[in-house]
Every structure is written in C-alpha cells, then in structure tokens.
Amino acid sequence: MRELDPDARPRAVRRPRGILVPLWLGYVFLYLPILVVVIMSFNDSENLFVWRGFSLRWYPELFADEKIMQGLVNTLIVATGATAIATVLGTLLAYGIHHFTRGGLIRAFAIAPAILPDLLLGIGLLTFFSLLSFSLGLQSVILAHAVFATAFVTAIVLARMANLDPSLEEASRDLGAGPVRTFVRITLPQLAPGIVAGALLAFTLSIDEFVIAFFTTAPTQPTLPIVIYSMVRFGVTPEVNALATLLLLVSIVTVIAAQRLTRLTGSDR
C-alpha cells in the first residue's frame, strides 16, 4: 500500500562509494600540471624545481623581453583581424543558413573547419596560398585563422537564432520594412549576445592557435605561440611560466564571458 500512497516520500538513492573517484582523478590529471605552472611562475629561483620563495620578478622581465613583446603584438594583430572577419562572415552565414536552407548538409559544411584537424587545415591553407602565390606573413595568418574562427561564430549564432521569435521579423515586414532594415533593426539586436560570444571565442582561439599559424606565417613575423615554441625547445624558463599564466588568465576570462553571453540565448523566451 505504501507504493500507492501519493504522499509517500521517495527513498533517497544511495550513491555508491567511490563513484566520483575517477572524476576527481581526471580533474587532477588535467589541471595539476597547469597549477604547477602557475605556482612556479611566482618562484624566485631560476631553477624550476627548487622553490626559493614568492616573487613577481619574472613578470617585469617578461615584459622587458623584446622578442616576446613583438610576438604578442603580432598575435593581437592577427586575433583582432581574424575576429573581425570571422564575426561578420559567421553572422551572415548563420543568417543565410537559418533562413534560406533546409537540411543539415550545408550547416555541416559551414561548421566543418571547426572539427577538422589543425594539421590538415594548416597544410591545406599553405598549399592554397602557394597556388595563388600569396606571400606569407601576418595577412596570411589572419585569413587562415578567420577560416576556422568563422565556423565557431556560425555555430554560436545559429544556436542564438534558434531561440528568436520569427513573428517579430514578420511584423517588421508587414509594417513595410525591407529585408535589410528588418535585419539591422530587428534581427541584429536580438543576435547581439550570440555575436559577441562568438567573437570572444574566436579571439581566444586565435590567440592560442599554433599549428595553423606555424604553417601560414613568415619566419620574420612569428606569433606568440610560435615564439613560445622556439623558447621551450631549449627548456622551460621562468619567463615562459609567467607568460603561460597570463595567457591562461586571459583565456579563462574570455571563455567565461563568452559562456555567460551564450546563456542569454535561452533566457529571452
């Protein structure tokens, strides 16, 4: 009779002991090396394996390194240019796919660069630039990064568009607004959180990207990841730990901001 009683409280399901052990072991495996890098960036010793006290000495030395600073400037130029191109193309591509296509084939092709191996994409872009006799440099890296960043922007904006109310666009058309005016005055403001989230994600991915930049840049204009690679070939230095910590901080802040903006896609309805 207890099973038929609607007021009877369900018994709490006892969680087997140790079921979360693999989860926490996975977290330790993933994040412990990163934590060590962050801690050792504040080590006063030049020896990475000997702790001699807390110090911020490596951060001023990092900013005094001309090679690293030039790599940072190149990376910011590439990330800014690639983000601008990817944001515009990704937004327009998502709008076109959502309104003028059916089925998932075109959508899959639009998002494909995001899932292709970086090595394959880098070699393909290098071959393409060679066939066009396009000189390698920051301009080629910007275009290469815009290729895969556009796919991420498209995916995020498409997710945002799935939550839009189509009656607003229909009402705008009924009141005499043309397609362009409807897009600018009605659709674009609703897409703003998704567009900003896609731009932030594209910017973060461009800053951290190494493989594609390695194949498509000139030796005289390396981006920051390539500069870091050239430094760690001869051993990790305290400056590299400090640089990795700053990049980690920038990536975390940007990804959290993008995630918060992406959550807005489901909060309007």
Short mmCIF file of N, CA, C and O in Angstrom, two decimals, residues 135-250:
data_model
loop_
_atom_site.label_atom_id
_atom_site.label_comp_id
_atom_site.label_asym_id
_atom_site.label_seq_id
_atom_site.Cartn_x
_atom_site.Cartn_y
_atom_site.Cartn_z
N SER A 135 51.90 35.89 -50.63
CA SER A 135 53.04 35.97 -49.72
C SER A 135 52.59 35.70 -48.29
O SER A 135 51.54 36.16 -47.85
N LEU A 136 53.43 34.94 -47.58
CA LEU A 136 53.12 34.60 -46.20
C LEU A 136 53.53 35.71 -45.25
O LEU A 136 54.54 36.37 -45.45
N GLY A 137 52.76 35.91 -44.23
CA GLY A 137 53.00 36.94 -43.24
C GLY A 137 51.81 37.04 -42.31
O GLY A 137 51.01 36.10 -42.21
N LEU A 138 51.66 38.15 -41.66
CA LEU A 138 50.53 38.32 -40.77
C LEU A 138 49.21 38.28 -41.52
O LEU A 138 48.20 37.81 -41.01
N GLN A 139 49.20 38.79 -42.76
CA GLN A 139 47.98 38.78 -43.54
C GLN A 139 47.50 37.36 -43.85
O GLN A 139 46.30 37.08 -43.82
N SER A 140 48.44 36.46 -44.11
CA SER A 140 48.05 35.07 -44.38
C SER A 140 47.56 34.38 -43.11
O SER A 140 46.62 33.57 -43.17
N VAL A 141 48.15 34.70 -41.98
CA VAL A 141 47.70 34.11 -40.72
C VAL A 141 46.31 34.62 -40.36
O VAL A 141 45.47 33.86 -39.86
N ILE A 142 46.05 35.89 -40.62
CA ILE A 142 44.72 36.44 -40.35
C ILE A 142 43.66 35.70 -41.15
O ILE A 142 42.61 35.29 -40.62
N LEU A 143 43.93 35.50 -42.44
CA LEU A 143 42.96 34.79 -43.29
C LEU A 143 42.82 33.34 -42.85
O LEU A 143 41.70 32.79 -42.84
N ALA A 144 43.92 32.71 -42.47
CA ALA A 144 43.86 31.31 -42.05
C ALA A 144 43.07 31.16 -40.76
O ALA A 144 42.25 30.25 -40.62
N HIS A 145 43.31 32.04 -39.80
CA HIS A 145 42.57 31.97 -38.54
C HIS A 145 41.10 32.31 -38.74
O HIS A 145 40.23 31.78 -38.04
N ALA A 146 40.83 33.21 -39.69
CA ALA A 146 39.43 33.56 -39.96
C ALA A 146 38.65 32.36 -40.49
O ALA A 146 37.43 32.27 -40.28
N VAL A 147 39.33 31.44 -41.16
CA VAL A 147 38.64 30.27 -41.72
C VAL A 147 38.01 29.43 -40.63
O VAL A 147 36.80 29.13 -40.66
N PHE A 148 38.82 29.03 -39.64
CA PHE A 148 38.25 28.16 -38.60
C PHE A 148 37.45 28.96 -37.58
O PHE A 148 36.50 28.45 -36.98
N ALA A 149 37.79 30.24 -37.37
CA ALA A 149 37.02 31.05 -36.42
C ALA A 149 35.62 31.32 -36.94
O ALA A 149 34.67 31.41 -36.14
N THR A 150 35.47 31.45 -38.25
CA THR A 150 34.14 31.66 -38.83
C THR A 150 33.20 30.51 -38.49
O THR A 150 32.01 30.72 -38.24
N ALA A 151 33.74 29.29 -38.48
CA ALA A 151 32.91 28.13 -38.16
C ALA A 151 32.37 28.21 -36.74
O ALA A 151 31.19 27.89 -36.48
N PHE A 152 33.18 28.65 -35.80
CA PHE A 152 32.72 28.76 -34.41
C PHE A 152 31.68 29.87 -34.26
O PHE A 152 30.68 29.69 -33.55
N VAL A 153 31.91 30.99 -34.92
CA VAL A 153 30.93 32.07 -34.85
C VAL A 153 29.61 31.63 -35.46
O VAL A 153 28.52 31.90 -34.91
N THR A 154 29.68 30.93 -36.58
CA THR A 154 28.47 30.44 -37.23
C THR A 154 27.68 29.53 -36.31
O THR A 154 26.45 29.64 -36.20
N ALA A 155 28.36 28.61 -35.65
CA ALA A 155 27.68 27.66 -34.77
C ALA A 155 26.99 28.38 -33.61
O ALA A 155 25.84 28.06 -33.25
N ILE A 156 27.65 29.36 -33.03
CA ILE A 156 27.07 30.06 -31.87
C ILE A 156 25.90 30.94 -32.30
O ILE A 156 24.85 30.98 -31.63
N VAL A 157 26.04 31.64 -33.43
CA VAL A 157 24.95 32.49 -33.90
C VAL A 157 23.75 31.65 -34.33
O VAL A 157 22.59 32.04 -34.13
N LEU A 158 24.00 30.49 -34.93
CA LEU A 158 22.90 29.59 -35.29
C LEU A 158 22.13 29.15 -34.05
O LEU A 158 20.90 29.05 -34.06
N ALA A 159 22.86 28.85 -32.98
CA ALA A 159 22.19 28.48 -31.74
C ALA A 159 21.35 29.62 -31.20
O ALA A 159 20.26 29.41 -30.65
N ARG A 160 21.83 30.84 -31.35
CA ARG A 160 21.06 32.01 -30.92
C ARG A 160 19.81 32.18 -31.78
O ARG A 160 18.72 32.50 -31.27
N MET A 161 19.94 31.99 -33.08
CA MET A 161 18.82 32.19 -33.99
C MET A 161 17.71 31.18 -33.76
O MET A 161 16.53 31.46 -34.04
N ALA A 162 18.05 30.02 -33.25
CA ALA A 162 17.03 29.01 -32.98
C ALA A 162 16.06 29.46 -31.91
O ALA A 162 14.94 28.93 -31.82
N ASN A 163 16.44 30.44 -31.08
CA ASN A 163 15.59 30.92 -30.00
C ASN A 163 14.89 32.25 -30.31
O ASN A 163 14.23 32.81 -29.44
N LEU A 164 15.08 32.75 -31.53
CA LEU A 164 14.43 34.01 -31.88
C LEU A 164 12.96 33.80 -32.23
O LEU A 164 12.56 32.73 -32.70
N ASP A 165 12.18 34.83 -32.01
CA ASP A 165 10.76 34.79 -32.34
C ASP A 165 10.57 35.26 -33.78
O ASP A 165 10.77 36.44 -34.07
N PRO A 166 10.21 34.37 -34.71
CA PRO A 166 10.08 34.79 -36.12
C PRO A 166 8.95 35.78 -36.35
O PRO A 166 8.93 36.47 -37.37
N SER A 167 8.00 35.88 -35.43
CA SER A 167 6.89 36.81 -35.62
C SER A 167 7.35 38.26 -35.62
O SER A 167 6.69 39.13 -36.20
N LEU A 168 8.48 38.55 -34.96
CA LEU A 168 8.99 39.92 -34.95
C LEU A 168 9.45 40.35 -36.34
O LEU A 168 9.18 41.47 -36.77
N GLU A 169 10.14 39.46 -37.04
CA GLU A 169 10.55 39.78 -38.40
C GLU A 169 9.34 39.88 -39.32
O GLU A 169 9.29 40.76 -40.20
N GLU A 170 8.37 39.01 -39.14
CA GLU A 170 7.16 39.07 -39.95
C GLU A 170 6.41 40.37 -39.72
O GLU A 170 5.90 40.99 -40.67
N ALA A 171 6.34 40.80 -38.46
CA ALA A 171 5.67 42.06 -38.16
C ALA A 171 6.40 43.24 -38.80
O ALA A 171 5.77 44.18 -39.31
N SER A 172 7.72 43.19 -38.79
CA SER A 172 8.50 44.26 -39.41
C SER A 172 8.25 44.32 -40.91
O SER A 172 8.09 45.41 -41.48
N ARG A 173 8.17 43.15 -41.54
CA ARG A 173 7.88 43.13 -42.98
C ARG A 173 6.47 43.65 -43.25
O ARG A 173 6.24 44.39 -44.23
N ASP A 174 5.51 43.26 -42.42
CA ASP A 174 4.13 43.70 -42.63
C ASP A 174 4.00 45.21 -42.49
O ASP A 174 3.12 45.83 -43.11
N LEU A 175 4.85 45.81 -41.67
CA LEU A 175 4.80 47.26 -41.47
C LEU A 175 5.57 48.03 -42.53
O LEU A 175 5.68 49.26 -42.46
N GLY A 176 6.13 47.33 -43.53
CA GLY A 176 6.75 47.99 -44.66
C GLY A 176 8.25 48.02 -44.66
O GLY A 176 8.86 48.59 -45.59
N ALA A 177 8.91 47.45 -43.66
CA ALA A 177 10.37 47.45 -43.63
C ALA A 177 10.91 46.42 -44.61
O ALA A 177 10.36 45.32 -44.76
N GLY A 178 11.99 46.77 -45.28
CA GLY A 178 12.62 45.85 -46.21
C GLY A 178 13.49 44.83 -45.49
O GLY A 178 13.68 44.90 -44.27
N PRO A 179 14.05 43.87 -46.25
CA PRO A 179 14.89 42.82 -45.62
C PRO A 179 16.10 43.39 -44.89
O PRO A 179 16.43 42.93 -43.79
N VAL A 180 16.76 44.39 -45.49
CA VAL A 180 17.96 44.94 -44.86
C VAL A 180 17.61 45.69 -43.58
O VAL A 180 18.25 45.52 -42.53
N ARG A 181 16.56 46.50 -43.64
CA ARG A 181 16.16 47.26 -42.45
C ARG A 181 15.66 46.33 -41.35
O ARG A 181 15.93 46.55 -40.16
N THR A 182 14.96 45.28 -41.73
CA THR A 182 14.50 44.30 -40.74
C THR A 182 15.68 43.61 -40.07
O THR A 182 15.68 43.41 -38.85
N PHE A 183 16.69 43.28 -40.86
CA PHE A 183 17.87 42.62 -40.30
C PHE A 183 18.61 43.54 -39.34
O PHE A 183 19.02 43.13 -38.25
N VAL A 184 18.77 44.81 -39.73
CA VAL A 184 19.54 45.75 -38.91
C VAL A 184 18.78 46.16 -37.66
O VAL A 184 19.35 46.22 -36.56
N ARG A 185 17.47 46.43 -37.77
CA ARG A 185 16.70 46.98 -36.67
C ARG A 185 16.06 45.92 -35.78
O ARG A 185 15.79 46.18 -34.60
N ILE A 186 15.80 44.72 -36.31
CA ILE A 186 15.09 43.70 -35.55
C ILE A 186 15.98 42.50 -35.22
O ILE A 186 16.14 42.12 -34.06
N THR A 187 16.57 41.90 -36.27
CA THR A 187 17.30 40.64 -36.09
C THR A 187 18.63 40.87 -35.39
O THR A 187 18.98 40.15 -34.45
N LEU A 188 19.39 41.84 -35.86
CA LEU A 188 20.75 42.04 -35.34
C LEU A 188 20.78 42.34 -33.84
O LEU A 188 21.63 41.77 -33.13
N PRO A 189 19.91 43.21 -33.31
CA PRO A 189 19.94 43.42 -31.85
C PRO A 189 19.64 42.15 -31.06
O PRO A 189 20.20 41.96 -29.97
N GLN A 190 18.78 41.28 -31.58
CA GLN A 190 18.49 40.03 -30.88
C GLN A 190 19.66 39.06 -30.95
O GLN A 190 19.85 38.24 -30.05
N LEU A 191 20.44 39.16 -32.02
CA LEU A 191 21.60 38.27 -32.18
C LEU A 191 22.83 38.77 -31.45
O LEU A 191 23.84 38.06 -31.40
N ALA A 192 22.78 39.97 -30.90
CA ALA A 192 23.97 40.60 -30.32
C ALA A 192 24.68 39.73 -29.28
O ALA A 192 25.90 39.59 -29.33
N PRO A 193 23.96 39.12 -28.31
CA PRO A 193 24.69 38.27 -27.34
C PRO A 193 25.43 37.11 -28.01
O PRO A 193 26.57 36.81 -27.64
N GLY A 194 24.80 36.46 -28.98
CA GLY A 194 25.47 35.36 -29.67
C GLY A 194 26.64 35.83 -30.50
O GLY A 194 27.68 35.16 -30.57
N ILE A 195 26.51 36.99 -31.13
CA ILE A 195 27.60 37.53 -31.95
C ILE A 195 28.80 37.88 -31.08
O ILE A 195 29.95 37.55 -31.41
N VAL A 196 28.54 38.54 -29.95
CA VAL A 196 29.64 38.91 -29.05
C VAL A 196 30.29 37.65 -28.47
O VAL A 196 31.53 37.57 -28.36
N ALA A 197 29.49 36.66 -28.11
CA ALA A 197 30.05 35.41 -27.58
C ALA A 197 30.91 34.72 -28.63
O ALA A 197 32.00 34.22 -28.33
N GLY A 198 30.44 34.67 -29.87
CA GLY A 198 31.24 34.07 -30.94
C GLY A 198 32.53 34.84 -31.19
O GLY A 198 33.58 34.24 -31.44
N ALA A 199 32.47 36.18 -31.13
CA ALA A 199 33.67 36.99 -31.33
C ALA A 199 34.69 36.76 -30.22
O ALA A 199 35.90 36.64 -30.49
N LEU A 200 34.22 36.67 -28.98
CA LEU A 200 35.14 36.41 -27.87
C LEU A 200 35.79 35.05 -28.00
O LEU A 200 37.00 34.89 -27.75
N LEU A 201 35.01 34.05 -28.38
CA LEU A 201 35.58 32.72 -28.55
C LEU A 201 36.57 32.69 -29.71
O LEU A 201 37.65 32.07 -29.60
N ALA A 202 36.25 33.36 -30.80
CA ALA A 202 37.16 33.42 -31.94
C ALA A 202 38.47 34.10 -31.56
O ALA A 202 39.56 33.67 -31.96
N PHE A 203 38.37 35.18 -30.79
CA PHE A 203 39.57 35.90 -30.35
C PHE A 203 40.45 35.01 -29.48
O PHE A 203 41.68 34.97 -29.64
N THR A 204 39.83 34.28 -28.55
CA THR A 204 40.61 33.40 -27.66
C THR A 204 41.27 32.28 -28.44
O THR A 204 42.45 31.96 -28.22
N LEU A 205 40.54 31.66 -29.35
CA LEU A 205 41.11 30.56 -30.13
C LEU A 205 42.25 31.05 -31.02
O LEU A 205 43.24 30.35 -31.22
N SER A 206 42.14 32.25 -31.55
CA SER A 206 43.20 32.78 -32.41
C SER A 206 44.46 33.06 -31.61
O SER A 206 45.57 32.83 -32.10
N ILE A 207 44.30 33.57 -30.38
CA ILE A 207 45.48 33.84 -29.56
C ILE A 207 46.24 32.56 -29.23
O ILE A 207 47.47 32.54 -29.25
N ASP A 208 45.51 31.49 -28.95
CA ASP A 208 46.15 30.24 -28.52
C ASP A 208 46.58 29.34 -29.67
O ASP A 208 47.28 28.35 -29.44
N GLU A 209 46.16 29.64 -30.90
CA GLU A 209 46.37 28.71 -32.01
C GLU A 209 47.84 28.70 -32.45
O GLU A 209 48.47 29.75 -32.62
N PHE A 210 48.37 27.48 -32.64
CA PHE A 210 49.79 27.33 -33.01
C PHE A 210 49.98 26.66 -34.37
O PHE A 210 50.74 27.14 -35.21
N VAL A 211 49.30 25.53 -34.59
CA VAL A 211 49.61 24.69 -35.75
C VAL A 211 49.35 25.43 -37.06
O VAL A 211 50.22 25.48 -37.95
N ILE A 212 48.18 26.03 -37.20
CA ILE A 212 47.84 26.73 -38.45
C ILE A 212 48.77 27.92 -38.65
O ILE A 212 49.23 28.18 -39.77
N ALA A 213 49.06 28.65 -37.57
CA ALA A 213 49.98 29.79 -37.69
C ALA A 213 51.38 29.33 -38.08
O ALA A 213 52.08 30.02 -38.82
N PHE A 214 51.79 28.16 -37.60
CA PHE A 214 53.12 27.64 -37.91
C PHE A 214 53.28 27.40 -39.41
O PHE A 214 54.36 27.61 -39.97
N PHE A 215 52.21 26.96 -40.06
CA PHE A 215 52.28 26.66 -41.49
C PHE A 215 52.06 27.89 -42.37
O PHE A 215 52.48 27.89 -43.53
N THR A 216 51.41 28.90 -41.88
CA THR A 216 50.98 30.00 -42.74
C THR A 216 51.66 31.34 -42.44
O THR A 216 51.30 32.34 -43.07
N THR A 217 52.60 31.39 -41.52
CA THR A 217 53.26 32.66 -41.22
C THR A 217 54.67 32.67 -41.79
O THR A 217 55.22 31.64 -42.17
N ALA A 218 55.25 33.86 -41.82
CA ALA A 218 56.63 34.03 -42.27
C ALA A 218 57.56 33.92 -41.06
O ALA A 218 57.18 34.29 -39.94
N PRO A 219 58.80 33.43 -41.28
CA PRO A 219 59.73 33.31 -40.14
C PRO A 219 60.05 34.63 -39.46
O PRO A 219 60.39 34.65 -38.28
N THR A 220 59.92 35.73 -40.19
CA THR A 220 60.25 37.04 -39.62
C THR A 220 59.10 37.66 -38.84
O THR A 220 59.29 38.70 -38.20
N GLN A 221 57.91 37.05 -38.88
CA GLN A 221 56.75 37.61 -38.19
C GLN A 221 56.04 36.51 -37.39
O GLN A 221 54.89 36.19 -37.65
N PRO A 222 56.72 35.95 -36.41
CA PRO A 222 56.10 34.86 -35.64
C PRO A 222 55.04 35.39 -34.67
O PRO A 222 55.16 36.49 -34.14
N THR A 223 54.02 34.58 -34.47
CA THR A 223 53.03 34.90 -33.44
C THR A 223 53.54 34.42 -32.08
O THR A 223 54.55 33.71 -32.00
N LEU A 224 52.84 34.79 -31.04
CA LEU A 224 53.31 34.46 -29.69
C LEU A 224 53.43 32.96 -29.44
O LEU A 224 54.42 32.53 -28.84
N PRO A 225 52.47 32.12 -29.84
CA PRO A 225 52.66 30.68 -29.64
C PRO A 225 53.91 30.14 -30.31
O PRO A 225 54.57 29.24 -29.78
N ILE A 226 54.27 30.68 -31.48
CA ILE A 226 55.49 30.23 -32.16
C ILE A 226 56.72 30.69 -31.40
O ILE A 226 57.72 29.96 -31.31
N VAL A 227 56.67 31.90 -30.85
CA VAL A 227 57.78 32.39 -30.02
C VAL A 227 57.96 31.50 -28.80
O VAL A 227 59.09 31.14 -28.42
N ILE A 228 56.85 31.12 -28.17
CA ILE A 228 56.92 30.24 -27.00
C ILE A 228 57.51 28.89 -27.40
O ILE A 228 58.36 28.33 -26.68
N TYR A 229 57.11 28.38 -28.54
CA TYR A 229 57.65 27.09 -29.00
C TYR A 229 59.16 27.16 -29.21
O TYR A 229 59.90 26.24 -28.85
N SER A 230 59.62 28.26 -29.80
CA SER A 230 61.06 28.42 -30.02
C SER A 230 61.82 28.52 -28.70
O SER A 230 63.00 28.14 -28.62
N MET A 231 61.16 29.01 -27.65
CA MET A 231 61.82 29.14 -26.35
C MET A 231 61.86 27.81 -25.60
O MET A 231 62.87 27.46 -24.99
N VAL A 232 60.77 27.06 -25.62
CA VAL A 232 60.70 25.82 -24.83
C VAL A 232 61.46 24.68 -25.48
O VAL A 232 61.65 23.63 -24.84
N ARG A 233 61.90 24.83 -26.71
CA ARG A 233 62.72 23.77 -27.32
C ARG A 233 64.02 23.57 -26.55
O ARG A 233 64.60 22.47 -26.57
N PHE A 234 64.49 24.60 -25.88
CA PHE A 234 65.73 24.51 -25.12
C PHE A 234 65.48 24.46 -23.62
O PHE A 234 66.40 24.63 -22.83
N GLY A 235 64.23 24.22 -23.24
CA GLY A 235 63.89 24.11 -21.82
C GLY A 235 62.94 25.21 -21.39
O GLY A 235 62.99 26.33 -21.91
N VAL A 236 62.10 24.87 -20.45
CA VAL A 236 61.13 25.84 -19.93
C VAL A 236 61.82 26.79 -18.97
O VAL A 236 62.52 26.36 -18.05
N THR A 237 61.64 28.07 -19.19
CA THR A 237 62.23 29.09 -18.33
C THR A 237 61.15 29.73 -17.46
O THR A 237 59.96 29.62 -17.77
N PRO A 238 61.52 30.43 -16.39
CA PRO A 238 60.51 31.10 -15.56
C PRO A 238 59.69 32.12 -16.34
O PRO A 238 58.52 32.33 -16.03
N GLU A 239 60.29 32.78 -17.33
CA GLU A 239 59.52 33.72 -18.14
C GLU A 239 58.40 33.03 -18.88
O GLU A 239 57.30 33.58 -19.04
N VAL A 240 58.65 31.82 -19.35
CA VAL A 240 57.61 31.06 -20.06
C VAL A 240 56.46 30.72 -19.11
O VAL A 240 55.28 30.78 -19.48
N ASN A 241 56.79 30.37 -17.86
CA ASN A 241 55.74 30.10 -16.88
C ASN A 241 54.89 31.34 -16.62
O ASN A 241 53.66 31.26 -16.51
N ALA A 242 55.55 32.50 -16.50
CA ALA A 242 54.80 33.73 -16.28
C ALA A 242 53.92 34.06 -17.48
O ALA A 242 52.76 34.47 -17.33
N LEU A 243 54.45 33.86 -18.68
CA LEU A 243 53.67 34.12 -19.89
C LEU A 243 52.49 33.17 -19.98
O LEU A 243 51.37 33.58 -20.33
N ALA A 244 52.71 31.90 -19.68
CA ALA A 244 51.63 30.92 -19.71
C ALA A 244 50.54 31.27 -18.70
O ALA A 244 49.34 31.08 -18.97
N THR A 245 50.94 31.78 -17.55
CA THR A 245 49.95 32.17 -16.54
C THR A 245 49.09 33.33 -17.02
O THR A 245 47.86 33.32 -16.84
N LEU A 246 49.71 34.31 -17.65
CA LEU A 246 48.93 35.45 -18.17
C LEU A 246 47.99 35.01 -19.29
O LEU A 246 46.83 35.45 -19.35
N LEU A 247 48.47 34.15 -20.18
CA LEU A 247 47.61 33.64 -21.26
C LEU A 247 46.46 32.83 -20.70
O LEU A 247 45.33 32.89 -21.20
N LEU A 248 46.74 32.05 -19.66
CA LEU A 248 45.68 31.28 -19.01
C LEU A 248 44.62 32.20 -18.43
O LEU A 248 43.41 31.95 -18.56
N LEU A 249 45.05 33.28 -17.79
CA LEU A 249 44.11 34.23 -17.19
C LEU A 249 43.24 34.88 -18.26
O LEU A 249 42.01 34.98 -18.11
N VAL A 250 43.86 35.30 -19.37
CA VAL A 250 43.11 35.92 -20.45
C VAL A 250 42.11 34.93 -21.05
O VAL A 250 40.94 35.27 -21.31
#
